[in-house]
Coordinates of C-alpha atoms in Angstrom, one line a residue:
X1 CA 194.3 -38.0 -124.1
X2 CA 194.2 -38.8 -120.5
X3 CA 195.1 -42.2 -118.8
X4 CA 191.9 -44.1 -117.8
X5 CA 193.5 -44.2 -114.2
X6 CA 193.4 -40.4 -113.9
X7 CA 189.9 -40.3 -115.2
X8 CA 188.5 -43.1 -112.7
X9 CA 189.3 -43.2 -109.1
X10 CA 191.2 -45.8 -107.7
X11 CA 189.7 -48.8 -106.2
X12 CA 190.5 -48.8 -102.4
X13 CA 192.2 -51.8 -100.7
X14 CA 190.1 -53.3 -97.9
X15 CA 190.8 -51.4 -94.7
X16 CA 189.5 -51.0 -91.3
X17 CA 186.2 -49.7 -92.9
X18 CA 185.5 -53.1 -94.3
X19 CA 185.6 -54.6 -90.9
X20 CA 182.4 -55.4 -89.2
X21 CA 181.6 -53.7 -85.6
X22 CA 178.9 -54.2 -82.9
X23 CA 178.9 -50.4 -82.5
X24 CA 176.4 -48.2 -84.4
X25 CA 176.2 -44.4 -85.2
X26 CA 174.4 -42.3 -82.5
X27 CA 171.3 -40.6 -83.4
X28 CA 170.2 -43.2 -86.1
X29 CA 166.9 -44.2 -84.2
X30 CA 165.9 -40.6 -84.2
X31 CA 166.5 -39.9 -88.0
X32 CA 164.9 -43.5 -88.7
X33 CA 161.8 -42.5 -87.1
X34 CA 161.8 -39.0 -88.6
X35 CA 162.0 -40.3 -91.9
X36 CA 159.3 -42.9 -91.6
X37 CA 156.9 -40.1 -90.4
X38 CA 157.7 -38.1 -93.7
X39 CA 156.5 -41.0 -95.6
X40 CA 153.1 -41.1 -97.4
X41 CA 152.0 -44.3 -95.9
X42 CA 148.9 -46.2 -97.2
X43 CA 147.1 -46.3 -93.8
X44 CA 143.8 -48.2 -95.3
X45 CA 145.8 -51.0 -96.3
X46 CA 148.2 -50.9 -93.4
X47 CA 145.1 -51.1 -91.1
X48 CA 143.6 -54.0 -93.1
X49 CA 147.0 -55.9 -93.1
X50 CA 147.2 -55.5 -89.3
X51 CA 143.6 -56.6 -88.8
X52 CA 143.7 -59.8 -90.8
X53 CA 147.1 -60.8 -89.5
X54 CA 146.2 -60.3 -85.9
X55 CA 142.9 -62.6 -86.9
X56 CA 145.3 -65.1 -88.4
X57 CA 147.0 -65.1 -85.0
X58 CA 144.0 -65.8 -82.9
X59 CA 142.8 -68.6 -85.2
X60 CA 146.2 -70.3 -85.1
X61 CA 146.3 -70.4 -81.2
X62 CA 142.8 -71.9 -81.3
X63 CA 144.3 -74.5 -83.8
X64 CA 146.9 -75.2 -81.3
X65 CA 144.6 -75.7 -78.4
X66 CA 142.3 -78.1 -80.4
X67 CA 145.2 -79.9 -82.0
X68 CA 146.6 -80.4 -78.2
X69 CA 143.2 -81.7 -77.2
X70 CA 143.3 -84.2 -80.1
X71 CA 146.6 -85.3 -78.9
X72 CA 145.5 -86.0 -75.5
X73 CA 143.0 -88.3 -76.7
X74 CA 140.0 -86.2 -77.3
X75 CA 138.5 -87.5 -80.7
X76 CA 134.8 -86.0 -80.5
X77 CA 133.2 -85.0 -83.8
X78 CA 132.7 -81.6 -82.2
X79 CA 136.2 -81.1 -81.7
X80 CA 137.1 -82.4 -85.3
X81 CA 134.7 -80.1 -86.9
X82 CA 136.1 -77.2 -85.1
X83 CA 139.8 -78.3 -86.0
X84 CA 138.8 -78.5 -89.5
X85 CA 136.8 -75.3 -89.8
X86 CA 140.0 -73.4 -88.2
X87 CA 142.4 -74.9 -90.7
X88 CA 140.3 -73.9 -93.4
X89 CA 139.8 -70.5 -92.2
X90 CA 143.5 -70.0 -91.8
X91 CA 144.3 -71.2 -95.0
X92 CA 141.9 -68.4 -96.4
X93 CA 143.3 -65.9 -94.1
X94 CA 146.7 -66.6 -94.8
X95 CA 146.1 -66.0 -98.8
X96 CA 144.5 -62.5 -97.9
X97 CA 147.2 -61.5 -95.7
X98 CA 149.7 -62.3 -98.6
X99 CA 147.6 -60.4 -100.9
X100 CA 147.1 -57.4 -98.7
X101 CA 150.8 -57.2 -97.8
X102 CA 151.9 -57.2 -101.6
X103 CA 149.7 -54.4 -102.4
X104 CA 150.9 -52.6 -99.3
X105 CA 154.3 -53.1 -100.3
X106 CA 153.7 -51.8 -103.9
X107 CA 152.2 -48.8 -102.8
X108 CA 154.8 -47.9 -100.1
X109 CA 157.8 -48.3 -102.7
X110 CA 155.9 -46.3 -105.2
X111 CA 155.2 -43.4 -102.6
X112 CA 158.8 -43.5 -101.4
X113 CA 160.5 -43.5 -104.8
X114 CA 157.9 -40.6 -105.7
X115 CA 159.0 -38.6 -102.7
X116 CA 162.7 -39.1 -103.1
X117 CA 162.5 -38.1 -106.8
X118 CA 160.5 -35.0 -105.5
X119 CA 162.9 -34.2 -102.8
X120 CA 166.1 -34.5 -105.2
X121 CA 164.6 -32.1 -107.6
X122 CA 164.4 -29.5 -104.8
X123 CA 168.0 -30.1 -103.6
X124 CA 170.7 -27.0 -104.6
X125 CA 173.5 -27.7 -106.9
X126 CA 175.8 -27.9 -104.2
X127 CA 174.2 -31.1 -102.9
X128 CA 175.0 -32.7 -106.5
X129 CA 178.4 -31.6 -106.4
X130 CA 179.2 -32.9 -102.9
X131 CA 177.3 -36.3 -103.5
X132 CA 177.7 -38.9 -106.5
X133 CA 174.5 -38.4 -108.6
X134 CA 175.0 -42.1 -109.5
X135 CA 175.1 -43.3 -106.0
X136 CA 171.8 -41.2 -105.6
X137 CA 170.3 -43.1 -108.3
X138 CA 171.5 -46.3 -106.6
X139 CA 169.7 -45.1 -103.3
X140 CA 166.4 -44.6 -105.1
X141 CA 166.5 -47.6 -107.0
X142 CA 167.5 -50.1 -103.9
X143 CA 167.6 -48.3 -100.8
X144 CA 164.2 -46.8 -101.2
X145 CA 162.9 -50.2 -100.3
X146 CA 164.4 -49.5 -97.0
X147 CA 160.9 -47.8 -95.9
X148 CA 158.9 -50.6 -97.2
X149 CA 161.1 -53.2 -95.5
X150 CA 161.1 -51.2 -92.3
X151 CA 157.2 -51.4 -92.2
X152 CA 156.8 -54.9 -93.7
X153 CA 159.5 -56.8 -92.3
X154 CA 160.0 -54.6 -88.9
X155 CA 157.1 -52.6 -87.6
X156 CA 154.2 -54.9 -88.5
X157 CA 155.7 -58.3 -87.8
X158 CA 157.1 -57.0 -84.6
X159 CA 153.7 -55.9 -83.6
X160 CA 152.4 -59.2 -84.5
X161 CA 155.0 -60.9 -82.8
X162 CA 154.4 -59.0 -79.6
X163 CA 150.8 -59.7 -79.7
X164 CA 151.3 -63.5 -80.3
X165 CA 153.9 -63.6 -77.4
X166 CA 151.5 -61.8 -74.9
X167 CA 148.5 -64.1 -76.1
X168 CA 150.6 -67.2 -75.7
X169 CA 152.1 -66.4 -72.4
X170 CA 148.7 -65.8 -70.9
X171 CA 147.6 -69.0 -72.0
X172 CA 150.7 -71.1 -70.9
X173 CA 151.0 -69.5 -67.5
X174 CA 147.3 -70.9 -66.6
X175 CA 148.7 -74.4 -66.9
X176 CA 151.8 -74.3 -64.7
X177 CA 153.7 -71.2 -63.1
X178 CA 157.0 -73.4 -62.6
X179 CA 157.4 -74.3 -66.3
X180 CA 156.5 -70.9 -67.5
X181 CA 159.1 -69.2 -65.2
X182 CA 161.8 -71.7 -66.8
X183 CA 160.5 -70.4 -70.7
X184 CA 160.6 -66.6 -69.3
X185 CA 164.1 -67.1 -67.8
X186 CA 165.8 -67.6 -71.0
X187 CA 164.2 -64.6 -72.8
X188 CA 167.2 -62.1 -71.5
X189 CA 169.8 -64.5 -72.9
X190 CA 167.8 -64.6 -76.4
X191 CA 167.4 -60.9 -76.5
X192 CA 171.1 -60.3 -75.7
X193 CA 171.9 -62.5 -78.6
X194 CA 169.7 -60.8 -80.7
X195 CA 171.0 -57.5 -79.8
X196 CA 174.5 -58.2 -80.5
X197 CA 173.9 -60.0 -83.6
X198 CA 171.6 -57.0 -84.9
X199 CA 174.4 -54.6 -84.6
X200 CA 176.8 -56.8 -86.5
X201 CA 174.2 -57.0 -89.1
X202 CA 173.7 -53.5 -89.3
X203 CA 177.7 -53.1 -89.7
X204 CA 177.4 -55.7 -92.6
X205 CA 174.8 -54.0 -94.3
X206 CA 176.3 -50.6 -94.2
X207 CA 179.5 -51.8 -95.5
X208 CA 177.8 -53.9 -98.3
X209 CA 175.7 -51.0 -99.4
X210 CA 178.6 -48.8 -99.6
X211 CA 180.6 -51.3 -101.7
X212 CA 177.6 -52.0 -104.3
X213 CA 177.1 -48.1 -104.6
X214 CA 181.1 -47.6 -105.4
X215 CA 180.9 -50.7 -107.8
X216 CA 178.1 -49.1 -109.7
X217 CA 179.5 -45.5 -109.7
X218 CA 182.7 -47.1 -111.1
X219 CA 181.1 -49.2 -113.7
X220 CA 178.9 -46.3 -115.0
X221 CA 182.0 -44.2 -115.0
X222 CA 183.9 -46.9 -117.0
X223 CA 181.2 -47.5 -119.5
X224 CA 181.2 -43.7 -120.5
X225 CA 185.0 -43.7 -121.0
X226 CA 185.4 -47.2 -122.4
X227 CA 187.0 -45.7 -125.5
X228 CA 189.8 -44.2 -123.6
X229 CA 190.1 -47.8 -121.6
X230 CA 190.6 -49.4 -125.2
X231 CA 192.8 -46.7 -126.6
X232 CA 195.1 -47.1 -123.7
X233 CA 194.9 -51.0 -123.8
X234 CA 193.7 -51.0 -120.1
X235 CA 191.1 -53.6 -120.4
X236 CA 192.6 -55.9 -118.1
X237 CA 193.6 -53.4 -115.7
X238 CA 190.1 -52.2 -115.3
X239 CA 188.9 -55.8 -115.1
X240 CA 191.3 -56.5 -112.2
X241 CA 189.9 -53.1 -110.6
X242 CA 186.3 -54.4 -111.0
X243 CA 187.4 -57.8 -109.8
X244 CA 189.0 -56.1 -106.5
X245 CA 185.6 -54.7 -105.8
X246 CA 183.7 -57.8 -106.2
X247 CA 186.1 -59.7 -104.0
X248 CA 185.5 -57.3 -101.4
X249 CA 181.8 -57.9 -101.8
X250 CA 182.5 -61.5 -101.8
X251 CA 184.3 -61.4 -98.6
X252 CA 181.3 -59.4 -97.1
X253 CA 179.1 -62.0 -98.1
X254 CA 181.2 -65.0 -96.7
X255 CA 181.3 -63.0 -93.5
X256 CA 177.5 -62.8 -93.6
X257 CA 177.1 -66.4 -94.1
X258 CA 179.3 -67.2 -91.1
X259 CA 177.4 -64.6 -89.2
X260 CA 174.0 -66.3 -89.8
X261 CA 175.3 -69.8 -89.2
X262 CA 176.6 -68.9 -85.8
X263 CA 173.3 -66.9 -85.1
X264 CA 171.3 -70.0 -86.1
X265 CA 173.5 -72.2 -83.8
X266 CA 173.3 -69.8 -80.8
X267 CA 169.5 -70.0 -81.1
X268 CA 169.4 -73.7 -81.4
X269 CA 171.6 -74.3 -78.4
X270 CA 169.6 -71.8 -76.5
X271 CA 166.4 -73.6 -77.3
X272 CA 167.9 -76.9 -76.5
X273 CA 169.1 -76.2 -73.1
X274 CA 165.6 -74.4 -72.6
X275 CA 163.7 -77.6 -73.8
X276 CA 166.1 -80.0 -71.7
X277 CA 165.3 -78.3 -68.6
X278 CA 161.5 -78.0 -69.0
X279 CA 161.4 -81.6 -70.1
X280 CA 163.0 -82.5 -67.0
X281 CA 161.1 -80.5 -64.6
X282 CA 157.8 -81.3 -66.4
X283 CA 158.8 -85.2 -66.2
X284 CA 158.7 -84.9 -62.3
X285 CA 155.7 -82.7 -62.1
X286 CA 153.7 -85.2 -64.3
X287 CA 155.2 -88.3 -62.3
X288 CA 153.9 -86.6 -59.1
X289 CA 150.4 -86.0 -60.6
X290 CA 150.9 -82.2 -60.2
X291 CA 150.0 -81.8 -63.9
X292 CA 147.6 -83.7 -66.2
X293 CA 148.8 -85.4 -69.6
X294 CA 146.5 -82.8 -71.3
X295 CA 148.0 -79.8 -69.7
X296 CA 151.6 -81.1 -70.0
X297 CA 151.2 -81.6 -73.9
X298 CA 149.3 -78.3 -74.4
X299 CA 151.9 -76.6 -72.5
X300 CA 154.7 -77.9 -74.8
X301 CA 152.9 -77.0 -78.0
X302 CA 152.3 -73.5 -76.7
X303 CA 155.7 -73.3 -75.2
X304 CA 157.0 -74.0 -78.7
X305 CA 154.9 -71.4 -80.3
X306 CA 156.3 -69.0 -77.5
X307 CA 159.9 -69.8 -78.1
X308 CA 159.4 -69.0 -81.7
X309 CA 157.5 -65.8 -81.4
X310 CA 160.5 -64.7 -79.2
X311 CA 163.1 -65.9 -82.0
X312 CA 160.6 -64.1 -84.3
X313 CA 161.2 -60.8 -82.4
X314 CA 164.8 -61.4 -82.6
X315 CA 164.8 -61.8 -86.3
X316 CA 162.9 -58.7 -86.8
X317 CA 165.4 -57.0 -84.8
X318 CA 168.0 -58.3 -87.2
X319 CA 165.8 -57.2 -90.0
X320 CA 165.8 -53.8 -88.8
X321 CA 169.4 -53.4 -88.3
X322 CA 170.1 -55.1 -91.9
X323 CA 167.8 -52.5 -93.6
X324 CA 168.8 -49.5 -91.1
X325 CA 171.9 -49.0 -93.2
X326 CA 170.1 -48.6 -96.4
X327 CA 167.5 -46.3 -94.5
X328 CA 170.2 -44.1 -93.2
X329 CA 171.3 -43.2 -96.7
X330 CA 167.6 -42.5 -97.7
X331 CA 167.6 -40.4 -94.5
X332 CA 170.7 -38.7 -95.8
X333 CA 168.6 -37.4 -98.7
X334 CA 165.4 -36.7 -96.8
X335 CA 167.2 -34.5 -94.3
X336 CA 169.5 -32.7 -96.8
X337 CA 168.6 -28.9 -96.9
X338 CA 166.5 -27.9 -99.9
X339 CA 166.6 -24.8 -102.1
X340 CA 165.0 -21.9 -100.5
X341 CA 162.0 -21.4 -103.1
X342 CA 160.2 -18.6 -101.3
X343 CA 159.7 -15.2 -103.0
X344 CA 157.6 -13.5 -105.2
X345 CA 156.5 -14.4 -108.7
X346 CA 157.9 -12.6 -111.8
X347 CA 155.8 -13.2 -114.9
X348 CA 157.9 -10.7 -116.7
X349 CA 161.6 -10.4 -116.0
X350 CA 163.9 -7.9 -118.1
X351 CA 166.5 -5.4 -117.6
X352 CA 170.4 -5.3 -117.0
X353 CA 172.0 -7.8 -114.8
X354 CA 174.1 -6.2 -112.1
X355 CA 176.7 -8.1 -110.4
X356 CA 178.1 -6.4 -107.4
X357 CA 181.0 -7.3 -105.0
X358 CA 180.4 -11.1 -105.8
X359 CA 182.5 -13.8 -103.9
X360 CA 182.0 -17.4 -104.2
X361 CA 183.8 -20.9 -103.4
X362 CA 182.9 -24.4 -103.9
X363 CA 185.5 -25.2 -101.0
X364 CA 186.0 -22.6 -98.4
X365 CA 189.6 -22.4 -98.8
X366 CA 189.4 -22.3 -102.6
X367 CA 187.8 -18.9 -103.6
X368 CA 186.6 -19.0 -107.4
X369 CA 185.2 -15.6 -107.9
X370 CA 186.9 -12.6 -105.6
X371 CA 184.7 -9.5 -105.4
X372 CA 183.1 -9.4 -109.0
X373 CA 181.2 -6.5 -110.1
X374 CA 180.2 -6.1 -113.8
X375 CA 176.8 -5.5 -116.0
X376 CA 175.4 -7.5 -118.6
X377 CA 173.2 -5.2 -120.5
X378 CA 170.0 -6.0 -121.8
X379 CA 169.3 -6.3 -125.5
X380 CA 173.1 -6.9 -125.9
X381 CA 175.2 -9.9 -126.7
X382 CA 178.1 -10.0 -124.0
X383 CA 181.0 -12.4 -124.3
X384 CA 182.9 -13.7 -121.2
X385 CA 186.3 -14.3 -121.9
X386 CA 189.2 -16.0 -119.5
X387 CA 191.3 -18.9 -119.2
X388 CA 190.1 -22.2 -118.1
X389 CA 189.2 -22.3 -114.5
X390 CA 189.0 -18.6 -114.1
X391 CA 185.4 -18.8 -113.0
X392 CA 183.3 -17.9 -116.3
X393 CA 181.0 -21.1 -116.0
X394 CA 180.8 -20.4 -112.2
X395 CA 179.5 -16.8 -112.7
X396 CA 176.9 -18.1 -115.4
X397 CA 175.6 -20.7 -112.9
X398 CA 175.5 -17.8 -110.0
X399 CA 173.4 -15.7 -112.4
X400 CA 170.8 -18.7 -113.1
X401 CA 170.9 -19.1 -109.2
X402 CA 172.1 -22.6 -109.6
X403 CA 174.4 -21.9 -106.4
X404 CA 174.1 -18.9 -104.1
X405 CA 177.0 -16.2 -103.8
X406 CA 179.0 -16.3 -100.4
X407 CA 179.1 -12.5 -100.4
X408 CA 177.8 -9.9 -102.8
X409 CA 174.4 -9.5 -104.8
X410 CA 173.0 -10.0 -108.0
X411 CA 170.0 -7.8 -109.4
X412 CA 168.1 -7.8 -112.6
X413 CA 166.5 -4.5 -113.6
X414 CA 167.4 -3.0 -110.2
X415 CA 165.8 -5.9 -107.9
X416 CA 167.8 -8.3 -105.8
X417 CA 167.0 -11.6 -107.7
X418 CA 166.8 -13.2 -104.0
X419 CA 163.3 -11.4 -103.9
X420 CA 162.0 -13.9 -106.5
X421 CA 160.7 -17.2 -106.0
X422 CA 163.5 -19.7 -107.7
X423 CA 161.3 -21.5 -110.0
X424 CA 159.6 -18.0 -111.4
X425 CA 163.2 -16.5 -111.7
X426 CA 164.8 -19.7 -113.7
X427 CA 162.0 -19.9 -116.1
X428 CA 163.4 -16.4 -117.8
X429 CA 166.7 -18.3 -118.3
X430 CA 167.9 -21.0 -120.8
X431 CA 171.5 -22.3 -121.0
X432 CA 173.5 -24.4 -123.7
X433 CA 176.6 -25.9 -121.8
X434 CA 179.8 -27.0 -123.6
X435 CA 178.9 -30.6 -123.4
X436 CA 175.1 -30.2 -124.0
X437 CA 172.8 -32.6 -122.3
X438 CA 170.2 -34.6 -124.4
X439 CA 167.8 -37.3 -123.1
X440 CA 167.1 -40.5 -124.6
X441 CA 163.9 -39.9 -126.6
X442 CA 163.0 -38.1 -129.8
X443 CA 164.7 -35.1 -131.6
X444 CA 161.1 -33.3 -131.2
X445 CA 161.0 -34.1 -127.5
X446 CA 164.6 -32.9 -126.8
X447 CA 164.1 -29.6 -128.8
X448 CA 160.8 -29.0 -127.0
X449 CA 162.0 -29.7 -123.6
X450 CA 160.8 -27.0 -121.2
X451 CA 158.9 -25.5 -124.1
X452 CA 155.1 -26.0 -123.8
X453 CA 152.5 -25.9 -126.9
X454 CA 155.1 -25.8 -129.6
X455 CA 153.6 -26.0 -133.1
X456 CA 155.7 -27.7 -136.1
X457 CA 156.3 -24.4 -137.7
X458 CA 157.9 -22.8 -134.6
X459 CA 159.9 -26.2 -134.0
X460 CA 161.3 -25.9 -137.5
X461 CA 162.1 -22.2 -137.4
X462 CA 164.3 -22.9 -134.4
X463 CA 165.9 -25.7 -136.0
X464 CA 166.7 -23.4 -139.0
X465 CA 167.9 -20.8 -136.9
X466 CA 170.3 -23.4 -135.1
X467 CA 171.6 -24.6 -138.4
X468 CA 170.0 -28.1 -137.5
X469 CA 167.2 -28.4 -139.9
X470 CA 169.4 -30.0 -142.8
X471 CA 170.8 -32.7 -140.9
X472 CA 167.6 -33.4 -139.0
X473 CA 165.8 -33.6 -142.5
X474 CA 168.4 -36.2 -143.7
X475 CA 167.6 -38.7 -140.9
X476 CA 165.3 -41.5 -141.9
X477 CA 162.9 -40.7 -139.3
X478 CA 163.3 -36.9 -139.0
X479 CA 161.9 -35.1 -136.0
X480 CA 161.0 -38.6 -134.5
X481 CA 164.7 -40.0 -134.7
X482 CA 165.2 -41.5 -131.5
X483 CA 168.1 -40.5 -129.5
X484 CA 170.3 -42.8 -127.3
X485 CA 171.3 -42.0 -123.8
X486 CA 173.1 -38.5 -124.0
X487 CA 172.4 -38.2 -127.5
X488 CA 175.2 -40.5 -128.3
X489 CA 174.1 -41.5 -131.6
X490 CA 174.7 -37.8 -132.6
X491 CA 177.9 -36.0 -133.2
X492 CA 179.2 -33.3 -130.8
X493 CA 178.5 -30.4 -133.3
X494 CA 175.0 -32.0 -134.0
X495 CA 174.1 -32.3 -130.2
X496 CA 175.1 -28.5 -129.6
X497 CA 172.9 -27.3 -132.6
X498 CA 170.0 -29.4 -131.0
X499 CA 170.6 -27.7 -127.7
X500 CA 170.8 -24.3 -129.3
X501 CA 167.6 -24.9 -131.2
X502 CA 166.0 -25.9 -127.9
X503 CA 167.4 -22.5 -126.2
X504 CA 166.1 -20.6 -129.2
X505 CA 162.8 -21.9 -129.1
X506 CA 162.4 -20.9 -125.5
X507 CA 160.7 -17.7 -124.7
X508 CA 163.2 -16.9 -121.6
X509 CA 164.8 -13.4 -121.9
X510 CA 168.1 -14.3 -120.9
X511 CA 170.3 -16.9 -122.8
X512 CA 173.6 -18.3 -121.6
X513 CA 176.0 -20.1 -124.0
X514 CA 179.0 -22.0 -122.7
X515 CA 181.3 -22.5 -125.5
X516 CA 178.7 -23.0 -128.1
X517 CA 181.1 -23.4 -131.1
X518 CA 183.4 -26.2 -129.2
X519 CA 182.6 -28.9 -131.4
X520 CA 182.0 -27.1 -134.8
X521 CA 184.2 -26.6 -137.7
X522 CA 185.3 -23.2 -138.9
X523 CA 182.4 -22.7 -141.6
X524 CA 179.9 -23.9 -138.9
X525 CA 181.6 -21.4 -136.3
X526 CA 181.0 -18.5 -138.6
X527 CA 177.2 -19.5 -139.3
X528 CA 176.8 -19.9 -135.7
X529 CA 178.0 -16.0 -135.4
X530 CA 175.6 -14.7 -137.6
X531 CA 172.7 -16.8 -135.9
X532 CA 173.6 -15.8 -132.6
X533 CA 173.7 -11.9 -133.7
X534 CA 170.3 -12.3 -135.5
X535 CA 168.6 -14.2 -132.3
X536 CA 169.7 -11.6 -129.7
X537 CA 167.2 -9.1 -130.4
X538 CA 165.1 -8.1 -127.8
X539 CA 167.2 -10.4 -125.4
X540 CA 170.1 -10.4 -123.1
X541 CA 172.6 -13.1 -124.7
X542 CA 175.7 -14.2 -122.4
X543 CA 178.5 -16.3 -124.4
X544 CA 181.4 -17.9 -123.1
X545 CA 183.6 -18.4 -126.2
X546 CA 187.0 -17.6 -127.4
X547 CA 186.4 -17.8 -131.3
X548 CA 187.0 -14.7 -133.4
X549 CA 183.7 -15.0 -135.4
X550 CA 181.8 -15.4 -132.4
X551 CA 183.5 -12.5 -130.6
X552 CA 182.7 -10.5 -133.9
X553 CA 179.0 -11.0 -132.8
X554 CA 179.2 -9.6 -129.3
X555 CA 178.4 -6.1 -128.6
X556 CA 180.4 -6.2 -125.2
X557 CA 183.0 -8.2 -123.3
X558 CA 183.8 -9.0 -120.0
X559 CA 187.3 -10.3 -119.0
X560 CA 187.8 -12.7 -115.8
X561 CA 191.3 -13.1 -114.8
X562 CA 192.2 -15.3 -111.5
X563 CA 188.7 -14.8 -110.2
X564 CA 188.2 -11.0 -110.7
X565 CA 187.0 -8.8 -113.6
X566 CA 190.0 -7.3 -115.2
X567 CA 188.1 -5.5 -118.0
X568 CA 184.7 -4.8 -119.2
X569 CA 183.3 -2.7 -122.1
X570 CA 182.6 -2.5 -125.8
X571 CA 184.6 -4.7 -128.2
X572 CA 187.1 -2.0 -128.9
X573 CA 187.3 -0.7 -125.4
X574 CA 188.3 -4.1 -124.3
X575 CA 190.8 -4.7 -127.2
X576 CA 192.3 -1.5 -126.3
X577 CA 192.7 -2.0 -122.6
X578 CA 193.1 -5.8 -121.9
X579 CA 196.5 -7.4 -122.8
X580 CA 194.9 -10.8 -122.2
X581 CA 192.4 -10.2 -125.3
X582 CA 195.1 -8.6 -127.4
X583 CA 197.3 -12.0 -127.0
X584 CA 194.4 -14.1 -127.5
X585 CA 193.3 -12.1 -130.7
X586 CA 196.8 -12.3 -132.0
X587 CA 197.0 -15.9 -131.3
X588 CA 193.7 -16.6 -133.1

């Protein structure tokens, strides 16, 4: 058994990557805008939100004007009626704005998650090998809100804040230009503070998102390998590793709290200095009768609104820097190169699979297959033999076009497979992996996965062929038995039989089985060999296996050694010409 620390990656200590920075990556805004343009935004609801929000601003400005008149001594019934009417309208509009905003957010989130799921399903297998799938899930669940946050917490509010600032400034400038200049003079200082704090917040969010994704990945891996952790009595060690990650997240949270407090203090100090200067200048203007009391009161009420509007702009800038880290991760997915799905349809696909001078590597400096040439005969059962890591599973993945070769070509029935559209081509293949993947759901749903319009007779026949009907019938709910995630409430052998039944139920012409007897006992292996032989009629079946009963069901054998085909032919020919097969057979 393997130590859990060899299975799970070590937790990284805090390094310079955990430290915050005022520098951001170049090109973020370009990707950011490009990503927004790809989203299916609910334009009608967005337009309604903007109209209602701007209307609220206009009514709010009128409310301030009427309030200033009241404080200046105007208590006429007409003014009071206007003020009460404005207050009621503002209350109703605020509720309407909140409702429209909630609906808009929900629609944006739904559309973005659907778009991400659609995008991920079109990405090549190489992307899933390079990226951690659990982190991709985290991006869909959490960072997908980055677009919603961008629209609701940045684009629309900043448009409203700009509209509000311009409207207020137009009013206050009409009262006294000298006080207005003092007000405007502080804007560059406030913008500079917002710019710096925004960049720091971006760095904070980027580090936090990365740590949360790492924590989620590690917890998911640990949960899947918990028996190993318990077997090696590593519970305390794994708890310590998890605590290190949570401690790093805690330190980032504390840094964020200090930054938030320092930002608030800076804004308060700037506002205080601005107010002191304006009060001093305003006092002398009022004393010299250069402005009226009403103008003085109204100006200061509007100046307070103007300052708040500027700080709102700074807050929205900080918002976009906070969400930009998450949006960048979403942009990574949206910008990822998709599989090439162009090509012709192939409603019927049959014939030999010919592999010609095929080379492939996951990493450029580590070739897996080197100049491989071989043929998988139609209507035959062909075994792929070789030691672990020689490239057998990789070759089967290339046959299904889960990856594209670096060099060489694959043809079916004499036609290069690249001429076919990917979805159309893959429909003619079905595979059962060494560790078969089952979904949470019923046994019926798992066996029928990918097979449409299946009746009970065909379903039970496939289960019978796979040797699964007996154990399925013994379950209390039979075909309706619910499986846990990954089918973990079944044994390994039973999972393989369910996956095999799914493959046999399919009308795919090409069936690929990767170590189908890996979790079966000797008796079950013998039964499986007979099943495979009977099911291979009029199909092309490829089996990666080393069991003697399975090999006896094969018509042909292809041997791969060190990434190359060392021998190919019938069973007798390969047994006669391959020392590897003779050694394997003798040791079996």
